[in-house]
Amino acid sequence: MKKTLLILLLNLICFSTFSQAEITENEIKDHIVFLASEKNAGRYPGTKANRDVVKYIIKDFKKQGLLPLEKSYQQKFKARLRVDQGEPEKRLAKTSNVVAYLEGNDPVLKNEYIILGAHYDHLGMGGPSSKSDQRNTVYYGADDNASGTAALIEIAEKVAANKHDLKRSVIFIAFGAEEQGLLGSQYFVDNPLVPLSQIKLMINMDMVGRLNEANHVYMNGAGTFPNGVEFMQNLGDSLNLTPVVHAGSVGGSDHVSFYKAGLSVLGIHTGAHPQYHLPEDIADLINFPGQKKVSDYIYAALMAFATTDYKMEFIPQD
């Protein structure tokens, strides 16, 4: 197994070096600056700004040649929004997941799916999930989770440029209403667009824009698929990152919805920071060179699982 992993790692370094389309700092920055702009007002479910972000993601997916799984790229649903204690319930908000895919080329493995996901919503103008009592001020959510959405778009572009190498199919999902209780991911699991039994791994990116000086990349759930801990550790080391890999400790973002459904998951982030769920989570604090490194790492891992017959099976964790 160790010899197999070494061969995979060497192939992935070649993928990262000679790909037709590159993940760039400038494009990551452009996406985050747009997503975390004043105009988009915290990307709150049910708002025009939220719908504009959905259109932005769809436009980019179409540009890269990603296909909808059904007639539309949108998987629409209604979200019950959290309210401050003592406040009346709000009307259900209309929002959606954005879902696209690239089909694999292997006649058998193309019926298996790897999901790459990130939530695009944030807290709007504050509310019960914020870490401040400030209201009517924009919570920009640059790291949480404009960073993950930007990584999703950039990695999708690079995968699309190398789609001829895919054996398994890859689904890309920008989830809505994560901040309201993982609602978008739970809706997808409850209303899957492919059979859940054919989903072999869900990789989730939530807050991947603040790589520290020690190059720590944190991940949860790596033990839910065979040799995941060893593979992610070795791959990170080869890319000059310092992975902190947990077999379990599945965490609290959208991958949890999939794990509870008995699916292998990998939740990736670059760590907590003082600006979490505060208006100060702004684009100026993003480590753009660091996010490129993290995005390249996630791309390399994704391609290892999607371009080979890497054995995939669910391994429950405590």
mmCIF file of C-alpha atoms in Angstrom:
data_model
loop_
_atom_site.group_PDB
_atom_site.id
_atom_site.type_symbol
_atom_site.label_atom_id
_atom_site.label_comp_id
_atom_site.label_asym_id
_atom_site.label_seq_id
_atom_site.Cartn_x
_atom_site.Cartn_y
_atom_site.Cartn_z
ATOM 1 C CA MET A 1 0.000 0.000 0.000
ATOM 2 C CA LYS A 2 2.824 2.432 0.849
ATOM 3 C CA LYS A 3 4.374 1.847 -2.591
ATOM 4 C CA THR A 4 1.003 2.540 -4.231
ATOM 5 C CA LEU A 5 0.613 5.755 -2.255
ATOM 6 C CA LEU A 6 4.099 6.883 -3.279
ATOM 7 C CA ILE A 7 3.310 6.329 -6.978
ATOM 8 C CA LEU A 8 0.076 8.282 -6.585
ATOM 9 C CA LEU A 9 1.914 11.163 -4.931
ATOM 10 C CA LEU A 10 4.485 11.346 -7.727
ATOM 11 C CA ASN A 11 1.718 11.399 -10.333
ATOM 12 C CA LEU A 12 -0.087 14.155 -8.446
ATOM 13 C CA ILE A 13 2.997 16.352 -8.374
ATOM 14 C CA CYS A 14 3.031 16.040 -12.166
ATOM 15 C CA PHE A 15 -0.666 17.001 -12.245
ATOM 16 C CA SER A 16 0.090 20.102 -10.195
ATOM 17 C CA THR A 17 3.045 21.104 -12.354
ATOM 18 C CA PHE A 18 1.818 20.528 -15.896
ATOM 19 C CA SER A 19 -1.912 21.186 -15.787
ATOM 20 C CA GLN A 20 -3.477 23.110 -18.666
ATOM 21 C CA ALA A 21 -5.281 25.525 -16.308
ATOM 22 C CA GLU A 22 -3.737 26.830 -13.138
ATOM 23 C CA ILE A 23 -5.244 27.946 -9.852
ATOM 24 C CA THR A 24 -4.000 31.515 -9.435
ATOM 25 C CA GLU A 25 -3.772 33.942 -6.547
ATOM 26 C CA ASN A 26 -5.277 36.699 -8.666
ATOM 27 C CA GLU A 27 -8.371 34.702 -9.584
ATOM 28 C CA ILE A 28 -8.852 33.558 -5.989
ATOM 29 C CA LYS A 29 -8.625 37.190 -4.905
ATOM 30 C CA ASP A 30 -11.077 38.363 -7.571
ATOM 31 C CA HIS A 31 -13.654 35.796 -6.452
ATOM 32 C CA ILE A 32 -13.286 36.590 -2.752
ATOM 33 C CA VAL A 33 -13.369 40.355 -3.269
ATOM 34 C CA PHE A 34 -16.637 39.959 -5.181
ATOM 35 C CA LEU A 35 -18.235 37.468 -2.806
ATOM 36 C CA ALA A 36 -17.267 39.434 0.307
ATOM 37 C CA SER A 37 -18.140 42.833 -1.105
ATOM 38 C CA GLU A 38 -20.346 45.496 0.436
ATOM 39 C CA LYS A 39 -22.786 44.939 -2.420
ATOM 40 C CA ASN A 40 -23.279 41.292 -1.520
ATOM 41 C CA ALA A 41 -24.073 42.241 2.089
ATOM 42 C CA GLY A 42 -23.093 39.001 3.767
ATOM 43 C CA ARG A 43 -24.815 36.683 1.244
ATOM 44 C CA TYR A 44 -27.874 36.117 3.424
ATOM 45 C CA PRO A 45 -30.409 33.472 2.265
ATOM 46 C CA GLY A 46 -33.484 34.847 0.522
ATOM 47 C CA THR A 47 -31.930 38.176 -0.480
ATOM 48 C CA LYS A 48 -31.137 39.618 -3.905
ATOM 49 C CA ALA A 49 -27.447 39.552 -2.980
ATOM 50 C CA ASN A 50 -27.693 35.832 -2.302
ATOM 51 C CA ARG A 51 -29.370 35.282 -5.672
ATOM 52 C CA ASP A 52 -26.681 37.367 -7.387
ATOM 53 C CA VAL A 53 -23.999 35.127 -5.868
ATOM 54 C CA VAL A 54 -25.827 32.053 -7.151
ATOM 55 C CA LYS A 55 -25.868 33.570 -10.653
ATOM 56 C CA TYR A 56 -22.152 34.342 -10.374
ATOM 57 C CA ILE A 57 -21.284 30.732 -9.490
ATOM 58 C CA ILE A 58 -23.513 29.304 -12.230
ATOM 59 C CA LYS A 59 -21.951 31.617 -14.815
ATOM 60 C CA ASP A 60 -18.482 30.390 -13.925
ATOM 61 C CA PHE A 61 -19.515 26.724 -13.890
ATOM 62 C CA LYS A 62 -21.047 27.123 -17.363
ATOM 63 C CA LYS A 63 -17.936 28.912 -18.635
ATOM 64 C CA GLN A 64 -15.780 25.956 -17.577
ATOM 65 C CA GLY A 65 -18.056 23.427 -19.293
ATOM 66 C CA LEU A 66 -19.498 21.898 -16.137
ATOM 67 C CA LEU A 67 -22.916 20.341 -16.694
ATOM 68 C CA PRO A 68 -26.068 20.441 -14.569
ATOM 69 C CA LEU A 69 -27.113 17.125 -13.037
ATOM 70 C CA GLU A 70 -30.721 17.942 -13.912
ATOM 71 C CA LYS A 71 -32.290 20.636 -16.098
ATOM 72 C CA SER A 72 -31.047 23.428 -13.849
ATOM 73 C CA TYR A 73 -27.829 24.129 -11.960
ATOM 74 C CA GLN A 74 -29.992 25.178 -9.003
ATOM 75 C CA GLN A 75 -31.387 22.778 -6.450
ATOM 76 C CA LYS A 76 -33.972 25.059 -4.885
ATOM 77 C CA PHE A 77 -35.254 24.745 -1.324
ATOM 78 C CA LYS A 78 -36.758 26.843 1.450
ATOM 79 C CA ALA A 79 -34.727 27.656 4.551
ATOM 80 C CA ARG A 80 -36.000 28.354 8.049
ATOM 81 C CA LEU A 81 -33.832 31.227 9.252
ATOM 82 C CA ARG A 82 -32.504 31.543 12.771
ATOM 83 C CA VAL A 83 -33.749 34.474 14.846
ATOM 84 C CA ASP A 84 -32.565 36.164 18.015
ATOM 85 C CA GLN A 85 -34.095 34.898 21.229
ATOM 86 C CA GLY A 86 -37.531 36.374 21.770
ATOM 87 C CA GLU A 87 -37.928 37.443 18.139
ATOM 88 C CA PRO A 88 -40.774 36.060 15.972
ATOM 89 C CA GLU A 89 -39.982 33.481 13.318
ATOM 90 C CA LYS A 90 -39.146 34.765 9.845
ATOM 91 C CA ARG A 91 -40.850 33.597 6.685
ATOM 92 C CA LEU A 92 -39.151 30.667 4.980
ATOM 93 C CA ALA A 93 -36.426 31.972 2.670
ATOM 94 C CA LYS A 94 -36.130 30.768 -0.911
ATOM 95 C CA THR A 95 -32.562 29.770 -1.678
ATOM 96 C CA SER A 96 -30.673 27.023 -3.486
ATOM 97 C CA ASN A 97 -27.652 24.819 -3.815
ATOM 98 C CA VAL A 98 -25.640 25.206 -7.015
ATOM 99 C CA VAL A 99 -24.805 21.772 -8.434
ATOM 100 C CA ALA A 100 -22.720 20.840 -11.476
ATOM 101 C CA TYR A 101 -20.647 17.859 -12.547
ATOM 102 C CA LEU A 102 -18.061 16.382 -14.875
ATOM 103 C CA GLU A 103 -18.574 12.803 -16.019
ATOM 104 C CA GLY A 104 -15.789 10.277 -15.647
ATOM 105 C CA ASN A 105 -14.464 8.279 -18.585
ATOM 106 C CA ASP A 106 -14.236 4.787 -17.142
ATOM 107 C CA PRO A 107 -17.263 2.710 -18.186
ATOM 108 C CA VAL A 108 -17.722 1.396 -14.644
ATOM 109 C CA LEU A 109 -16.181 4.022 -12.341
ATOM 110 C CA LYS A 110 -18.043 6.898 -14.016
ATOM 111 C CA ASN A 111 -21.061 5.717 -12.018
ATOM 112 C CA GLU A 112 -19.206 6.560 -8.807
ATOM 113 C CA TYR A 113 -19.027 10.155 -7.589
ATOM 114 C CA ILE A 114 -16.619 12.323 -5.651
ATOM 115 C CA ILE A 115 -18.244 15.513 -4.321
ATOM 116 C CA LEU A 116 -16.333 18.733 -3.781
ATOM 117 C CA GLY A 117 -18.347 21.279 -1.838
ATOM 118 C CA ALA A 118 -18.316 24.626 -0.032
ATOM 119 C CA HIS A 119 -21.079 26.831 1.333
ATOM 120 C CA TYR A 120 -21.465 30.267 -0.239
ATOM 121 C CA ASP A 121 -23.837 31.914 2.267
ATOM 122 C CA HIS A 122 -22.922 33.959 5.332
ATOM 123 C CA LEU A 123 -24.645 35.954 8.093
ATOM 124 C CA GLY A 124 -25.926 38.956 6.191
ATOM 125 C CA MET A 125 -26.268 41.861 8.627
ATOM 126 C CA GLY A 126 -25.712 39.794 11.769
ATOM 127 C CA GLY A 127 -28.001 37.641 13.847
ATOM 128 C CA PRO A 128 -28.068 34.820 16.379
ATOM 129 C CA SER A 129 -25.102 32.978 14.846
ATOM 130 C CA SER A 130 -22.822 36.029 14.995
ATOM 131 C CA LYS A 131 -20.219 36.487 17.721
ATOM 132 C CA SER A 132 -21.173 40.144 18.147
ATOM 133 C CA ASP A 133 -24.320 42.005 19.107
ATOM 134 C CA GLN A 134 -23.799 44.339 16.143
ATOM 135 C CA ARG A 135 -26.814 44.383 13.832
ATOM 136 C CA ASN A 136 -27.424 46.229 10.558
ATOM 137 C CA THR A 137 -23.747 46.042 9.688
ATOM 138 C CA VAL A 138 -22.312 43.810 6.981
ATOM 139 C CA TYR A 139 -20.770 40.524 8.053
ATOM 140 C CA TYR A 140 -18.515 40.062 5.032
ATOM 141 C CA GLY A 141 -17.555 36.425 5.551
ATOM 142 C CA ALA A 142 -14.361 36.569 3.486
ATOM 143 C CA ASP A 143 -12.852 33.476 5.072
ATOM 144 C CA ASP A 144 -16.247 32.066 6.067
ATOM 145 C CA ASN A 145 -16.846 31.075 3.388
ATOM 146 C CA ALA A 146 -15.992 33.199 0.370
ATOM 147 C CA SER A 147 -12.613 31.457 0.598
ATOM 148 C CA GLY A 148 -14.131 28.000 0.195
ATOM 149 C CA THR A 149 -16.406 29.159 -2.617
ATOM 150 C CA ALA A 150 -13.449 30.688 -4.458
ATOM 151 C CA ALA A 151 -11.499 27.455 -4.021
ATOM 152 C CA LEU A 152 -14.480 25.491 -5.365
ATOM 153 C CA ILE A 153 -14.645 27.634 -8.499
ATOM 154 C CA GLU A 154 -10.890 27.546 -9.108
ATOM 155 C CA ILE A 155 -10.507 23.813 -8.520
ATOM 156 C CA ALA A 156 -13.508 23.108 -10.762
ATOM 157 C CA GLU A 157 -11.814 25.075 -13.544
ATOM 158 C CA LYS A 158 -8.630 23.032 -13.211
ATOM 159 C CA VAL A 159 -10.482 19.714 -13.061
ATOM 160 C CA ALA A 160 -12.457 20.700 -16.171
ATOM 161 C CA ALA A 161 -9.195 21.371 -18.034
ATOM 162 C CA ASN A 162 -8.104 17.825 -17.204
ATOM 163 C CA LYS A 163 -11.458 16.065 -17.474
ATOM 164 C CA HIS A 164 -10.055 13.551 -19.946
ATOM 165 C CA ASP A 165 -8.132 12.027 -17.008
ATOM 166 C CA LEU A 166 -11.214 11.413 -14.859
ATOM 167 C CA LYS A 167 -12.311 7.856 -14.174
ATOM 168 C CA ARG A 168 -14.891 8.668 -11.526
ATOM 169 C CA SER A 169 -17.382 11.488 -11.986
ATOM 170 C CA VAL A 170 -16.995 14.655 -9.926
ATOM 171 C CA ILE A 171 -19.870 16.733 -8.535
ATOM 172 C CA PHE A 172 -19.285 20.340 -7.485
ATOM 173 C CA ILE A 173 -21.751 21.832 -4.979
ATOM 174 C CA ALA A 174 -21.986 25.367 -3.598
ATOM 175 C CA PHE A 175 -24.299 24.911 -0.623
ATOM 176 C CA GLY A 176 -26.867 27.443 0.530
ATOM 177 C CA ALA A 177 -27.942 28.196 4.111
ATOM 178 C CA GLU A 178 -25.094 26.422 5.891
ATOM 179 C CA GLU A 179 -25.030 29.119 8.552
ATOM 180 C CA GLN A 180 -28.690 28.381 9.308
ATOM 181 C CA GLY A 181 -27.892 24.816 10.362
ATOM 182 C CA LEU A 182 -26.324 22.932 7.407
ATOM 183 C CA LEU A 183 -29.634 23.253 5.573
ATOM 184 C CA GLY A 184 -28.333 23.089 1.993
ATOM 185 C CA SER A 185 -26.227 19.986 2.496
ATOM 186 C CA GLN A 186 -28.982 18.273 4.448
ATOM 187 C CA TYR A 187 -31.449 19.075 1.676
ATOM 188 C CA PHE A 188 -29.105 17.496 -0.883
ATOM 189 C CA VAL A 189 -28.689 14.365 1.244
ATOM 190 C CA ASP A 190 -32.466 14.131 1.726
ATOM 191 C CA ASN A 191 -33.084 14.813 -1.988
ATOM 192 C CA PRO A 192 -29.981 13.422 -3.714
ATOM 193 C CA LEU A 193 -29.520 14.019 -7.427
ATOM 194 C CA VAL A 194 -27.569 10.745 -7.671
ATOM 195 C CA PRO A 195 -28.018 7.634 -5.514
ATOM 196 C CA LEU A 196 -26.240 8.104 -2.187
ATOM 197 C CA SER A 197 -24.747 4.634 -2.552
ATOM 198 C CA GLN A 198 -22.775 5.883 -5.573
ATOM 199 C CA ILE A 199 -21.171 8.793 -3.669
ATOM 200 C CA LYS A 200 -17.766 7.532 -2.582
ATOM 201 C CA LEU A 201 -16.362 10.649 -0.892
ATOM 202 C CA MET A 202 -17.481 14.169 -0.001
ATOM 203 C CA ILE A 203 -14.709 16.785 0.377
ATOM 204 C CA ASN A 204 -15.821 19.992 2.093
ATOM 205 C CA MET A 205 -13.975 23.317 2.209
ATOM 206 C CA ASP A 206 -15.009 25.775 4.914
ATOM 207 C CA MET A 207 -12.622 28.610 5.858
ATOM 208 C CA VAL A 208 -9.509 27.808 3.796
ATOM 209 C CA GLY A 209 -8.144 31.354 3.418
ATOM 210 C CA ARG A 210 -6.063 31.942 6.530
ATOM 211 C CA LEU A 211 -3.059 29.599 6.210
ATOM 212 C CA ASN A 212 -0.690 30.390 9.084
ATOM 213 C CA GLU A 213 3.107 30.682 9.120
ATOM 214 C CA ALA A 214 3.430 27.023 10.077
ATOM 215 C CA ASN A 215 1.424 26.034 6.957
ATOM 216 C CA HIS A 216 -1.121 24.116 9.022
ATOM 217 C CA VAL A 217 -4.048 22.618 7.101
ATOM 218 C CA TYR A 218 -6.614 20.963 9.349
ATOM 219 C CA MET A 219 -8.851 18.128 8.285
ATOM 220 C CA ASN A 220 -11.467 15.959 9.868
ATOM 221 C CA GLY A 221 -12.849 12.598 8.830
ATOM 222 C CA ALA A 222 -9.756 11.305 7.030
ATOM 223 C CA GLY A 223 -10.268 7.938 8.663
ATOM 224 C CA THR A 224 -13.680 7.494 7.030
ATOM 225 C CA PHE A 225 -12.055 6.044 3.894
ATOM 226 C CA PRO A 226 -9.153 3.592 3.466
ATOM 227 C CA ASN A 227 -5.670 4.949 4.272
ATOM 228 C CA GLY A 228 -7.041 8.488 4.275
ATOM 229 C CA VAL A 229 -4.958 9.751 7.189
ATOM 230 C CA GLU A 230 -1.684 8.476 5.750
ATOM 231 C CA PHE A 231 -2.502 9.667 2.252
ATOM 232 C CA MET A 232 -3.478 13.214 3.216
ATOM 233 C CA GLN A 233 -0.467 13.513 5.530
ATOM 234 C CA ASN A 234 2.024 12.372 2.886
ATOM 235 C CA LEU A 235 0.445 14.474 0.142
ATOM 236 C CA GLY A 236 0.561 17.604 2.300
ATOM 237 C CA ASP A 237 4.183 16.981 3.223
ATOM 238 C CA SER A 238 5.088 16.648 -0.472
ATOM 239 C CA LEU A 239 3.544 20.083 -1.151
ATOM 240 C CA ASN A 240 5.353 21.814 1.745
ATOM 241 C CA LEU A 241 2.244 21.978 3.888
ATOM 242 C CA THR A 242 1.846 20.786 7.479
ATOM 243 C CA PRO A 243 -1.362 18.754 7.605
ATOM 244 C CA VAL A 244 -3.077 18.213 10.948
ATOM 245 C CA VAL A 245 -5.106 15.136 10.076
ATOM 246 C CA HIS A 246 -7.837 13.652 12.253
ATOM 247 C CA ALA A 247 -9.317 10.252 11.504
ATOM 248 C CA GLY A 248 -12.598 11.271 13.132
ATOM 249 C CA SER A 249 -13.592 14.526 14.856
ATOM 250 C CA VAL A 250 -15.877 15.008 11.880
ATOM 251 C CA GLY A 251 -16.734 18.585 12.867
ATOM 252 C CA GLY A 252 -19.581 20.997 12.207
ATOM 253 C CA SER A 253 -19.821 21.963 8.546
ATOM 254 C CA ASP A 254 -21.626 20.592 5.489
ATOM 255 C CA HIS A 255 -19.693 17.320 5.326
ATOM 256 C CA VAL A 256 -21.454 16.295 8.566
ATOM 257 C CA SER A 257 -24.724 15.853 6.661
ATOM 258 C CA PHE A 258 -23.041 13.292 4.418
ATOM 259 C CA TYR A 259 -21.226 11.522 7.254
ATOM 260 C CA LYS A 260 -24.508 11.036 9.116
ATOM 261 C CA ALA A 261 -25.835 9.378 5.957
ATOM 262 C CA GLY A 262 -23.023 6.812 6.106
ATOM 263 C CA LEU A 263 -20.704 8.396 3.532
ATOM 264 C CA SER A 264 -16.959 8.981 3.615
ATOM 265 C CA VAL A 265 -16.026 12.629 4.151
ATOM 266 C CA LEU A 266 -13.089 14.977 4.433
ATOM 267 C CA GLY A 267 -13.599 18.410 6.005
ATOM 268 C CA ILE A 268 -10.758 20.856 5.321
ATOM 269 C CA HIS A 269 -10.002 24.270 6.882
ATOM 270 C CA THR A 270 -7.053 26.465 7.858
ATOM 271 C CA GLY A 271 -8.097 27.099 11.447
ATOM 272 C CA ALA A 272 -10.109 29.445 13.608
ATOM 273 C CA HIS A 273 -9.282 33.138 14.055
ATOM 274 C CA PRO A 274 -10.506 36.118 16.107
ATOM 275 C CA GLN A 275 -12.619 37.472 13.226
ATOM 276 C CA TYR A 276 -14.830 34.366 13.016
ATOM 277 C CA HIS A 277 -18.488 35.416 12.627
ATOM 278 C CA LEU A 278 -17.610 39.074 13.095
ATOM 279 C CA PRO A 279 -17.847 41.976 10.622
ATOM 280 C CA GLU A 280 -14.024 42.064 10.614
ATOM 281 C CA ASP A 281 -13.757 38.855 8.539
ATOM 282 C CA ILE A 282 -12.723 40.812 5.438
ATOM 283 C CA ALA A 283 -10.834 40.110 2.220
ATOM 284 C CA ASP A 284 -7.799 42.127 3.335
ATOM 285 C CA LEU A 285 -7.015 39.429 5.898
ATOM 286 C CA ILE A 286 -6.982 36.531 3.443
ATOM 287 C CA ASN A 287 -3.609 34.877 2.826
ATOM 288 C CA PHE A 288 -3.920 34.599 -0.952
ATOM 289 C CA PRO A 289 -0.602 32.789 -1.602
ATOM 290 C CA GLY A 290 -1.539 30.419 1.207
ATOM 291 C CA GLN A 291 -4.991 29.779 -0.194
ATOM 292 C CA LYS A 292 -3.465 28.891 -3.542
ATOM 293 C CA LYS A 293 -1.274 26.298 -1.802
ATOM 294 C CA VAL A 294 -4.270 24.854 0.016
ATOM 295 C CA SER A 295 -6.343 24.788 -3.193
ATOM 296 C CA ASP A 296 -3.546 22.979 -5.046
ATOM 297 C CA TYR A 297 -3.454 20.442 -2.205
ATOM 298 C CA ILE A 298 -7.191 19.805 -2.377
ATOM 299 C CA TYR A 299 -7.042 19.560 -6.173
ATOM 300 C CA ALA A 300 -4.261 16.991 -5.975
ATOM 301 C CA ALA A 301 -6.196 14.903 -3.445
ATOM 302 C CA LEU A 302 -9.386 15.097 -5.503
ATOM 303 C CA MET A 303 -7.603 13.966 -8.639
ATOM 304 C CA ALA A 304 -6.020 11.040 -6.794
ATOM 305 C CA PHE A 305 -9.458 9.729 -5.943
ATOM 306 C CA ALA A 306 -11.146 10.644 -9.249
ATOM 307 C CA THR A 307 -8.494 9.553 -11.786
ATOM 308 C CA THR A 308 -7.568 6.186 -10.265
ATOM 309 C CA ASP A 309 -9.305 3.112 -8.897
ATOM 310 C CA TYR A 310 -8.341 4.110 -5.341
ATOM 311 C CA LYS A 311 -10.397 1.843 -3.119
ATOM 312 C CA MET A 312 -13.251 3.703 -1.506
ATOM 313 C CA GLU A 313 -15.466 2.399 1.283
ATOM 314 C CA PHE A 314 -17.074 3.982 4.344
ATOM 315 C CA ILE A 315 -15.301 3.492 7.664
ATOM 316 C CA PRO A 316 -17.299 4.855 10.619
ATOM 317 C CA GLN A 317 -15.432 6.883 13.251
ATOM 318 C CA ASP A 318 -16.223 7.759 16.845
#
